[in-house]
Coordinates of C-alpha atoms and ligand atoms in Angstrom, one line a residue:
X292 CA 29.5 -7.1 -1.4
X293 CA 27.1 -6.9 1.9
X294 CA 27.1 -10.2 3.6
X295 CA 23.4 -10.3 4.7
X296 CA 23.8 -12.8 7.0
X297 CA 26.2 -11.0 9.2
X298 CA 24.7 -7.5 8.4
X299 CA 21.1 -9.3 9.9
X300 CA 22.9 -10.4 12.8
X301 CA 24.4 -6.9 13.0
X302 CA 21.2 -5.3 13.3
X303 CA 19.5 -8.2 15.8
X304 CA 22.8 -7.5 18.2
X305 CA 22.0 -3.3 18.0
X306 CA 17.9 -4.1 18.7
X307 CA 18.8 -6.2 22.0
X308 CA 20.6 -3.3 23.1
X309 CA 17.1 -1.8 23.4
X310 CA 17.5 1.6 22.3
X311 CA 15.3 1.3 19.3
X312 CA 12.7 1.0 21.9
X313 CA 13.1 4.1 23.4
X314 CA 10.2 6.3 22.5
X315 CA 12.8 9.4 22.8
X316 CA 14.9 7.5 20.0
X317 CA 12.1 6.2 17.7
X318 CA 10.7 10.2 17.5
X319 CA 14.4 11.4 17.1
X320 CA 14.4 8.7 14.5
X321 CA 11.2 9.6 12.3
X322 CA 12.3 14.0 13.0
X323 CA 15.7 13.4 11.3
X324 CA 13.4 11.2 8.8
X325 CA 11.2 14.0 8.4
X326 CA 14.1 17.1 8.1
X327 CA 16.1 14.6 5.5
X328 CA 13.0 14.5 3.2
X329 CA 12.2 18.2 3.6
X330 CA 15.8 19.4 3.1
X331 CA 16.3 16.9 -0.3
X332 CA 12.2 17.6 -2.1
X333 CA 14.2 18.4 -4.7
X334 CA 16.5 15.7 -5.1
X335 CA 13.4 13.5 -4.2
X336 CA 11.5 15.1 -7.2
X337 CA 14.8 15.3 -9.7
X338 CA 15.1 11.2 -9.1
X339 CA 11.3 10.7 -9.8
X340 CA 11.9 12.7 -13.3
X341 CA 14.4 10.5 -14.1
X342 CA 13.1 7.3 -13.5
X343 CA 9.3 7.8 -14.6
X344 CA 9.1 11.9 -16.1
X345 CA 7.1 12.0 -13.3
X346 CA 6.0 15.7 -12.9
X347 CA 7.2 17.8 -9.8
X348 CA 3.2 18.3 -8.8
X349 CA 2.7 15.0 -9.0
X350 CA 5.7 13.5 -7.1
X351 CA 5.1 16.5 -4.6
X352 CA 1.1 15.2 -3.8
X353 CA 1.7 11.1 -4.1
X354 CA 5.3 10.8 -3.2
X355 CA 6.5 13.7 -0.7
X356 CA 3.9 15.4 0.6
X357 CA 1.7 12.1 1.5
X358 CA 4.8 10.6 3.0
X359 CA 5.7 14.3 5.7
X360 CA 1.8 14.1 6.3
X361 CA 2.1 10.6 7.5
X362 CA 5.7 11.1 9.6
X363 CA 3.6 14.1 11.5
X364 CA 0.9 12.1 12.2
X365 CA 3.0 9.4 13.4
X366 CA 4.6 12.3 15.6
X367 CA 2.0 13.1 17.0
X368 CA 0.2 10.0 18.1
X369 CA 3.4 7.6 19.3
X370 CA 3.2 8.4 22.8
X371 CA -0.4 7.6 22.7
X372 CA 0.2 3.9 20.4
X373 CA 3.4 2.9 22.4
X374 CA 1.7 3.3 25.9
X375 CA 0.9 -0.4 27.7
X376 CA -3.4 -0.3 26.8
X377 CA -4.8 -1.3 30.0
X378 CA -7.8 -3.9 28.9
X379 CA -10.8 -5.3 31.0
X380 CA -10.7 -8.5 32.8
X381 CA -13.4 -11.1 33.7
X382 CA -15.1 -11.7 36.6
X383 CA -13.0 -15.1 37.3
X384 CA -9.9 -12.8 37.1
X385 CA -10.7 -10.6 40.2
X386 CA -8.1 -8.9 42.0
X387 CA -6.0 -8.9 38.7
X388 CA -5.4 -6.0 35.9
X389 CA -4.8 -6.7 32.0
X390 CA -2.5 -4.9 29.6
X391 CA -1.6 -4.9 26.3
X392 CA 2.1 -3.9 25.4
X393 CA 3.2 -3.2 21.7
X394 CA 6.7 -4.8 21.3
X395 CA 8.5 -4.5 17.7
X396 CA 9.5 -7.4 16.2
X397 CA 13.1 -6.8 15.6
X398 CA 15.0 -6.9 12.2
X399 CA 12.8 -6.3 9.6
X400 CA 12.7 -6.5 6.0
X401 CA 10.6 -4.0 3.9
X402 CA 10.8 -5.2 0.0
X403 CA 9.1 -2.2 -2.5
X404 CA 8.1 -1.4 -5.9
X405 CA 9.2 0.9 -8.8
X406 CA 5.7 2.4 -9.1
X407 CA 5.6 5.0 -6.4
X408 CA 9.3 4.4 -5.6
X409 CA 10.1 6.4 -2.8
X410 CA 6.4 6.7 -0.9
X411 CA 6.2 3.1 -0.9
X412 CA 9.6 2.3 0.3
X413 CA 9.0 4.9 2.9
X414 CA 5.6 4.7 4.4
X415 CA 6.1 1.0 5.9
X416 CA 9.5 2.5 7.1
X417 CA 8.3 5.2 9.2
X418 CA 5.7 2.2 10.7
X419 CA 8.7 0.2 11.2
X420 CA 10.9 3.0 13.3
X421 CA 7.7 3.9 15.6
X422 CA 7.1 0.3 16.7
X423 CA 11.1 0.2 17.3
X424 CA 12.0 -2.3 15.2
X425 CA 15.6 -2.3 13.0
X426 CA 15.0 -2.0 8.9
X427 CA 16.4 -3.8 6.1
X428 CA 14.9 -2.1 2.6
X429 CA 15.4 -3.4 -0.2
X430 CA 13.6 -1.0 -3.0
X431 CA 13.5 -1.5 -7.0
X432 CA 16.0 -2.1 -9.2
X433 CA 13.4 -0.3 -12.1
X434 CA 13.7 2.8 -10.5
X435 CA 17.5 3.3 -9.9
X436 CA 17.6 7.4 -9.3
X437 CA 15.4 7.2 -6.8
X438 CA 16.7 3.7 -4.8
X439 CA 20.4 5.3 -5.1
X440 CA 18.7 8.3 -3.5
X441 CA 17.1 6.5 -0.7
X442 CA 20.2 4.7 0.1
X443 CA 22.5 7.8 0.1
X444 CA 19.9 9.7 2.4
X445 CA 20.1 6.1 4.7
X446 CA 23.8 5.9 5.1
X447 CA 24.2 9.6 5.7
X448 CA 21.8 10.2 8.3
X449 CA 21.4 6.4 9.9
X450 CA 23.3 3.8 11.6
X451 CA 23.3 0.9 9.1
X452 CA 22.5 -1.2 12.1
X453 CA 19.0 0.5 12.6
X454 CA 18.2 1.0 9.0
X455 CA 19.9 0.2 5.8
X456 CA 18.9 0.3 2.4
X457 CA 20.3 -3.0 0.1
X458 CA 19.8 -1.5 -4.0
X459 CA 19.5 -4.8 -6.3
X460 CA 17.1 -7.1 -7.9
X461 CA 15.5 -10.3 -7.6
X462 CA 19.0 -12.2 -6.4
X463 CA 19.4 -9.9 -3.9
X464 CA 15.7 -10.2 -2.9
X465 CA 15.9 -13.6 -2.7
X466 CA 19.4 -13.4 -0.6
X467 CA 17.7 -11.1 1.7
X468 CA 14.2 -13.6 1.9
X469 CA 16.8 -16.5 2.7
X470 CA 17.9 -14.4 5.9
X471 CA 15.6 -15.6 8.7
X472 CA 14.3 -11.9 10.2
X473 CA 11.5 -10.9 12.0
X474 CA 9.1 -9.2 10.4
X475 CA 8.8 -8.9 5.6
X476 CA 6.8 -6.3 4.7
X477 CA 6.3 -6.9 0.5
X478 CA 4.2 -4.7 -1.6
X479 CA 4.7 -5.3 -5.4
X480 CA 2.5 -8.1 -7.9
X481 CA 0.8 -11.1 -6.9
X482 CA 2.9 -13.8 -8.0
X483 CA 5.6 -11.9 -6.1
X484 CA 3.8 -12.1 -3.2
X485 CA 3.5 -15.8 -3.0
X486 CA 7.6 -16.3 -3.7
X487 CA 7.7 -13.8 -0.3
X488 CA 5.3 -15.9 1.4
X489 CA 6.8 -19.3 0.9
X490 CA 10.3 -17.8 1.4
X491 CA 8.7 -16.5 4.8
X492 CA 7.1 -19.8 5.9
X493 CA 10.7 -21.2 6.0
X494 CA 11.4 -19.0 9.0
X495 CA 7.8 -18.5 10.4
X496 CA 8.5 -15.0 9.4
X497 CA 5.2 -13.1 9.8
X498 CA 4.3 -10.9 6.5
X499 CA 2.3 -8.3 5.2
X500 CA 1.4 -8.6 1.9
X501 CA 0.4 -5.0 -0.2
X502 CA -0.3 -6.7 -3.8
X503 CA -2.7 -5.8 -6.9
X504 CA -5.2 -6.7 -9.1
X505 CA -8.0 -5.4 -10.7
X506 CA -9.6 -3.0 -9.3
X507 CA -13.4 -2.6 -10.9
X508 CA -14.9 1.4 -11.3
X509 CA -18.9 1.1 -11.7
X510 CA -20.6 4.4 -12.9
X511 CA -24.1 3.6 -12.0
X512 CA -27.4 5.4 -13.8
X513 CA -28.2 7.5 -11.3
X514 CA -24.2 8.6 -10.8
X515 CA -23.2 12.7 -11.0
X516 CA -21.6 11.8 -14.4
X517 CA -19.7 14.8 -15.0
X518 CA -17.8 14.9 -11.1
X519 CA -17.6 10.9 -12.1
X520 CA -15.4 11.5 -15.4
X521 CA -13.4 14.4 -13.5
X522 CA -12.3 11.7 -10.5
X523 CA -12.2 9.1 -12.7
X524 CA -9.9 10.1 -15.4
X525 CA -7.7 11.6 -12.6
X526 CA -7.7 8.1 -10.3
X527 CA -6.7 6.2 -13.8
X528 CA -4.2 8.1 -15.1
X529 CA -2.4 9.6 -12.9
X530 CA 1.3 8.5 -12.7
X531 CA 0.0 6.7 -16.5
X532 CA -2.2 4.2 -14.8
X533 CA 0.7 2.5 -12.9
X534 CA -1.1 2.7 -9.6
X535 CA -2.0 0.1 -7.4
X536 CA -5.3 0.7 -6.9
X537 CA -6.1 2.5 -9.8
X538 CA -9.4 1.9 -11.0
X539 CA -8.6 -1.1 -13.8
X540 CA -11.7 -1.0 -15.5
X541 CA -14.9 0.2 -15.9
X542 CA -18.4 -1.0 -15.3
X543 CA -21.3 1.5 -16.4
X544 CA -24.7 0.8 -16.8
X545 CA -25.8 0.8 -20.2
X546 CA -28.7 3.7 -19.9
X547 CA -26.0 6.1 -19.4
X548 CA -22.7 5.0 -21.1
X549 CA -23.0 7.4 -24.6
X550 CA -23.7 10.0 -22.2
X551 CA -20.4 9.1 -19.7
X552 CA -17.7 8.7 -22.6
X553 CA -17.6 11.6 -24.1
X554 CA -17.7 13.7 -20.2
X555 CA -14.7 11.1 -19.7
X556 CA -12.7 11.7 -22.7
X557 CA -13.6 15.5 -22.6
X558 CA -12.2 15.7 -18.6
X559 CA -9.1 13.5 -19.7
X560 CA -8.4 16.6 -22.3
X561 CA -8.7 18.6 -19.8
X562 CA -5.9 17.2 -17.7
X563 CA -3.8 16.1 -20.3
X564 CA -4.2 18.4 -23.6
X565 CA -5.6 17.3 -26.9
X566 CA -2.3 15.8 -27.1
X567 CA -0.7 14.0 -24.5
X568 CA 2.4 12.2 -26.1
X569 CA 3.5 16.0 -26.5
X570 CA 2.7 16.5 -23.0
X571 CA 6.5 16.7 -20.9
X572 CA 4.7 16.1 -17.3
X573 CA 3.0 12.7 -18.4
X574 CA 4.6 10.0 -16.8
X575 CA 6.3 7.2 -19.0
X576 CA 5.7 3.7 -18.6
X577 CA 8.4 2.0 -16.4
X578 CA 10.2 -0.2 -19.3
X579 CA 10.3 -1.8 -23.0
X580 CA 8.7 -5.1 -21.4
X581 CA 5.7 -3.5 -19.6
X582 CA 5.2 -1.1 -22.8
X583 CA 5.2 -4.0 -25.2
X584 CA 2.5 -5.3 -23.2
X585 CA 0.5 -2.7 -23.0
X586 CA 0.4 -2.0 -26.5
X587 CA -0.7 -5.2 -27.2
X588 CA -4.0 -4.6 -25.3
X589 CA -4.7 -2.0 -27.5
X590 CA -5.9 -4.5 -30.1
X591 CA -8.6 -4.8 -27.7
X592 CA -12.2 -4.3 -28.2
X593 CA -13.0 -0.7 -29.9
X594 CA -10.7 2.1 -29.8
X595 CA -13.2 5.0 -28.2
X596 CA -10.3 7.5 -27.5
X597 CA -6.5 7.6 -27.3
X598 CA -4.5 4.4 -28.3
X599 CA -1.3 6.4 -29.7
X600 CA 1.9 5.7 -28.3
X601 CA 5.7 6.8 -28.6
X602 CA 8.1 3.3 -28.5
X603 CA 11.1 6.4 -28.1
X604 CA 9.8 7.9 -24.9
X605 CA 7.8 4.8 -23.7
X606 CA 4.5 6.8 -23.2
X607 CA 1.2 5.6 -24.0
X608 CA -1.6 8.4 -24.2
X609 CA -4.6 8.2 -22.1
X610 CA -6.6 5.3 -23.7
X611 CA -10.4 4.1 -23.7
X612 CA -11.4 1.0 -25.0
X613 CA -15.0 0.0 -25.3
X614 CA -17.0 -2.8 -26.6
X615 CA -14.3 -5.2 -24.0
X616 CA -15.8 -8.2 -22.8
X617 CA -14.2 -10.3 -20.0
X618 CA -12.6 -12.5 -22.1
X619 CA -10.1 -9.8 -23.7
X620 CA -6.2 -10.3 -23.1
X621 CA -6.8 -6.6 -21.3
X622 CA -9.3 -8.3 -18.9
X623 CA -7.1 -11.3 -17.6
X624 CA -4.3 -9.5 -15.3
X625 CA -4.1 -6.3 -13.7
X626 CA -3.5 -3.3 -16.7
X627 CA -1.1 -1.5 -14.6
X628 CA -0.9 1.2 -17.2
X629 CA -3.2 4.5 -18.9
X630 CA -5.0 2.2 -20.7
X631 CA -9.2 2.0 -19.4
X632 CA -11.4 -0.8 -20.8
X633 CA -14.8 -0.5 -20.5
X634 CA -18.0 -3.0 -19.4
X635 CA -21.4 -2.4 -20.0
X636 CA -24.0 -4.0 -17.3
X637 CA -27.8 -3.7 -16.9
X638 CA -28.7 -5.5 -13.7
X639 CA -26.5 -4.5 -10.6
X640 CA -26.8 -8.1 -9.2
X641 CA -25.1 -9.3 -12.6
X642 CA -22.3 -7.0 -11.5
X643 CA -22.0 -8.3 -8.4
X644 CA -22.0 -11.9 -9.5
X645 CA -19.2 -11.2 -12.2
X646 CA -17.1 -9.3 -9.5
X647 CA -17.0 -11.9 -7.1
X648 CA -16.5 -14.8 -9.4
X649 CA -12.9 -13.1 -9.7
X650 CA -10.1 -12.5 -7.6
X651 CA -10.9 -10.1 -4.6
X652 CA -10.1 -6.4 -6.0
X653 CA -7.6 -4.3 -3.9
X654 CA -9.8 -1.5 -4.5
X655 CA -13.2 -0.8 -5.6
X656 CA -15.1 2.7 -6.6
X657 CA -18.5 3.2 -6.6
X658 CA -20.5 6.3 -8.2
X659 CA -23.8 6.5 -7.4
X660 CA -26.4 8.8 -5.6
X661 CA -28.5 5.8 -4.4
X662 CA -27.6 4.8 -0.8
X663 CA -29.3 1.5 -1.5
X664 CA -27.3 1.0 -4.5
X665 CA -23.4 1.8 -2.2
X666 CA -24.7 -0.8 0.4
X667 CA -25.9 -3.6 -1.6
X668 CA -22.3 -3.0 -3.4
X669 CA -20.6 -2.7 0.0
X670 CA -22.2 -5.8 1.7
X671 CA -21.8 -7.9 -1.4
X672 CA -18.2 -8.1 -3.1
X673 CA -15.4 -8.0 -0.7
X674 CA -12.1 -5.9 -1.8
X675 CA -9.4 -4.9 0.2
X676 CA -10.7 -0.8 0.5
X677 CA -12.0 1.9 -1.9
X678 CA -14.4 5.1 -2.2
X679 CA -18.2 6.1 -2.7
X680 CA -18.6 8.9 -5.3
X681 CA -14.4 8.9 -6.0
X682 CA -11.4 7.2 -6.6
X683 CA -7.7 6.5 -5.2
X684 CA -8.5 9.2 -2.1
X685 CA -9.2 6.7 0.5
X686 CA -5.1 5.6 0.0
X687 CA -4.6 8.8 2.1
X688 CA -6.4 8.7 5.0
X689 CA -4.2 8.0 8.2
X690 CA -7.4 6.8 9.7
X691 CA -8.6 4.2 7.2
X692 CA -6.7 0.8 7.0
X693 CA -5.2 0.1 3.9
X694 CA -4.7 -3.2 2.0
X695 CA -5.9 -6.1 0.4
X696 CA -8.0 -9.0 1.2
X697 CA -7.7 -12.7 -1.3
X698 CA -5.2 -12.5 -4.1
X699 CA -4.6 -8.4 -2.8
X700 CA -3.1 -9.1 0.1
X701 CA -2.5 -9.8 3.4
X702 CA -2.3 -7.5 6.1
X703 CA -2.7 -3.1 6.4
X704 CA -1.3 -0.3 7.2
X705 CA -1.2 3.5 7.0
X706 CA -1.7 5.8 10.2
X707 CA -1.5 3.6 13.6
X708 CA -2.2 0.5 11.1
X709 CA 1.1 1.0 10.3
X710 CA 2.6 1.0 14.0
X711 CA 0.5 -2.1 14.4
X712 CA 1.4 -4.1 11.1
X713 CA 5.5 -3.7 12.6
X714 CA 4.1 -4.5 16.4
X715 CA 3.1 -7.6 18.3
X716 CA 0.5 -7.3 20.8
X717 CA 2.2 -8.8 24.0
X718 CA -1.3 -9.9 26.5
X719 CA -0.4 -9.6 29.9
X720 CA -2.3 -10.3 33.4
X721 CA -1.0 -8.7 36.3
X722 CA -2.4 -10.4 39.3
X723 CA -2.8 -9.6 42.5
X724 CA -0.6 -11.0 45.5
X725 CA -3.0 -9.9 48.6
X726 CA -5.4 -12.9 47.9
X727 CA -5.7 -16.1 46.2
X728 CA -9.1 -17.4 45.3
X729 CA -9.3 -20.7 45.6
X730 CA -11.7 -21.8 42.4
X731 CA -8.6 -22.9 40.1
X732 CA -7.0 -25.4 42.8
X733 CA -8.7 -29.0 42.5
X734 CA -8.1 -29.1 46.2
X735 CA -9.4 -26.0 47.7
X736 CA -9.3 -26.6 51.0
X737 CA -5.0 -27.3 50.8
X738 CA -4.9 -24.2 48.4
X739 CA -6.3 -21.8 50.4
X740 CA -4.1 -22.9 53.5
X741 CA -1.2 -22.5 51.4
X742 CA -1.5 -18.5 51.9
Ligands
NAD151 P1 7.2 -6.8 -8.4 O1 6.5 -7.8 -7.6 O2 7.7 -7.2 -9.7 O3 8.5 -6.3 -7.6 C1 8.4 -5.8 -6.3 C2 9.7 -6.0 -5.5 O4 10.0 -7.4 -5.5 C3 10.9 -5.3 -6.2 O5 11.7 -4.8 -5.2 C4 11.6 -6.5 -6.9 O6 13.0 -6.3 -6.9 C5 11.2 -7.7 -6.1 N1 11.1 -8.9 -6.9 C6 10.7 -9.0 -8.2 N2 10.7 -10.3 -8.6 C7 11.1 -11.0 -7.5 C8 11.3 -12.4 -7.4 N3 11.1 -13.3 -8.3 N4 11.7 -12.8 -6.1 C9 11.9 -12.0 -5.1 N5 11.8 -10.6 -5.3 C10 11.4 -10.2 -6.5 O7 6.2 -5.6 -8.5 P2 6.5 -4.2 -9.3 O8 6.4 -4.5 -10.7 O9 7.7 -3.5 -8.7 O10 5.2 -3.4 -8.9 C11 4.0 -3.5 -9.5 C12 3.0 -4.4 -8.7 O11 3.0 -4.0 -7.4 C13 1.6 -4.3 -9.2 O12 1.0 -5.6 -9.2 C14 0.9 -3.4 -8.2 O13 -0.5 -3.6 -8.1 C15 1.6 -3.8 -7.0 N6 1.5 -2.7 -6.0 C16 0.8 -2.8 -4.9 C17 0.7 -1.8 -4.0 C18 -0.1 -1.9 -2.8 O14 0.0 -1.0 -1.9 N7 -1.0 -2.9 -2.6 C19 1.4 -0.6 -4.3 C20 2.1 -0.5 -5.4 C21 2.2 -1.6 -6.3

């Protein structure tokens, strides 16, 4: 049994040492990082079957490959990030120079979810080791292949007093939130979040906060409905719907809904055969309790395509429900799950108005050709990030932030966002020695004798 207080004051003993901020160590760091996860794909990709049946393609493209993409980038950009930024400075500060230095925080804790287990443990880490910061993680207890893989790659290749990986549940998340550090990263559910937070407060531990919600989809009238059903029906049911910022539901303008259903359910055949439950690459849904209530939503509304389900293997086919109306049990939380309601609207500033009299969305997706119809959309409902004319593909740009903004979060990362997020931004004036001008002193006459 760790003792986490110790093992914290462990690792804030190795970060005073100062190594961590070497920029030599910090890229030896995320290299070893990189060659571990290149030399065990396979074992990466076994755990992943395991856990969720998720396919090899799939945990290749939203597990593995994402995760070396953003290591490289990383690589290549930290001697840039981790230089002082030398800033302007104001008239009144003549004869002076400004900087900005990125300093790590120290020991910090990264908490992460079963849904993309290993990506999601590992992307805040690799932010973590290029600010120079020590790392507790602490991954799911849902997923155990996986977290008994990431902690086995840890302890092999890692001092546990730079990084260490703690498997367990909510006790030992709680244990671990007890522990003053310096930094919690969280991503996982909303009501989550706010235990992290209030834990945090205790210490004045700073947080990010990568949460959910529902995400809204609109198909407008004037959308390329065919390319719309394609990215749509790959965004919502890929890894079965348990994606963050899958789109949760959709909003299509009644002129051209009997036309966009059957292109949907025709494109969802198309990547999942006429029968997915027979389908071996579909992923499952995570366990009995999150199955349960899915099924339940299926009551929901009027079953348009899909809706059968396997209580043995814990899959539940591609679904579309239509006819759902903001008061169904499937429109109150986020779905989480391959299950796609669907809402008619007319008038866009109706959608609007419904949107934002709900939680802010982590994500939102907008198909349209009308560039009036994006930026009315765009300047009206705030959500944490999303696309124009797709879904889910903004989540892997290193150049766009990522994160929520309300009830989504707090806080984002991803490219230097993610050296930032595990950084604080130090302000510094250097000033100049060679003269003193005398505006400051109340007595300038004394104050420029003084010289
Ligand atoms: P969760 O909040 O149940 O669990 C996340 C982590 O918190 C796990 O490590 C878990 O052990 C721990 N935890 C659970 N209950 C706890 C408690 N009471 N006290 C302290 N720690 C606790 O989330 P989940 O079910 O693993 O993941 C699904 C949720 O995560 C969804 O809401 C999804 O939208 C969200 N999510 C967000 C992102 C993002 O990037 N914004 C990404 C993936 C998932």
């Amino acid at each position: 049994m760790v003792n986490y207080s110790e093992l914290v004051q462990r690792q804030r003993e190795f970060f005073l040492q100062g190594k961590t901020k070497d920029l030599s160590f910090r890229q030896a760091a995320l290299n070893k990082l990189l060659s571990l996860i290149k030399n065990h794909e396979q074992d990466i990709m076994d755990s992943l079957k395991k856990d969720l049946n998720k396919s090899e393609f799939d945990s290749y493209l939203t597990e593995i490959g994402i995760i070396l993409e953003e290591i490289r980038f990383t690589l290549k950009n930290l001697h840039k990030w981790s230089r002082p930024r030398r800033v302007k400075t104001t008239l009144t500060g003549i004869g002076s120079k400004s900087y900005i230095y990125s300093e790590p925080y120290g020991v910090t804790l990264i908490i992460s979810p079963w849904n993309y287990p290993f990506q999601l443990a590992i992307a805040p880490l690799i932010g973590a080791i290029a600010a120079g910061n020590c790392v507790i993680l602490k991954p799911s207890e849902l997923t155990p292949h996986t977290s008994k893989l990431l902690s086995k790659l840890i302890t092999d290749h890692f001092q546990e007093e730079f990084i260490t990986v703690i498997e367990g549940g909510i006790e030992t998340s709680n244990a671990l939130l007890n522990e003053k550090t310096d930094y919690i990263f969280f991503t996982g559910s909303v009501p989550v979040g706010k235990i992290v937070m209030e834990a945090a407060a205790k210490h004045l531990t700073p947080v990010t906060l990568e949460l959910g919600g529902k995400s809204p989809c609109i198909i407008h009238k004037d959308a390329n409905l065919k390319l719309a059903a394609k990215r749509v029906a790959w965004g919502k049911f890929t890894n079965a719907g348990q994606t963050c910022i899958a789109p949760d539901y959709l909003m299509v303008h009644s002129e051209i809904k009997d036309e966009f259903l059957p292109l949907l359910k025709d494109a969802i055949t198309e990547l999942y055969g006429s029968n997915p439950l027979a389908n071996k690459e579909f992923t499952k849904i995570i366990s009995e309790r999150h199955f349960n209530r899915l099924t339940s939503f299926l009551e929901n509304g009027k079953n348009y395509s899909g809706g059968k389900f396997n209580p043995d293997t814990l899959v539940i086919e591609p679904t579309i429900l239509d006819d759902i109306s903001w008061d169904d049990s499937v429109m109150q939380d986020e779905i989480f799950g391959p299950i796609l309601p669907v809402l008619e609207y007319e008038e866009l500033s109706s959608l609007i108005n419904q949107v934002n009299h709900r939680p802010k969305p982590l994500s939102l997706y907008i198909f349209s050709e009308s560039v009036e119809v994006q930026k009315e959309i765009l300047d009206r409902i705030s959500f944490g990030g999303g696309c124009i004319n797709d879904t889910v593909y903004h989540f892997s740009s290193p150049y766009l932030p990522f994160g929520g903004v309300g009830d989504s979060g707090i806080g984002a990362y991803h490219g230097k966002g993610s050296f930032d997020v595990f950084s604080h931004e130090k302000g510094i004036l250097k000033q100049t020695t060679k003269f003193d001008l005398p505006f400051r002193y109340p007595n300038t006459k004394n104050a420029l004798k003084k010289i």
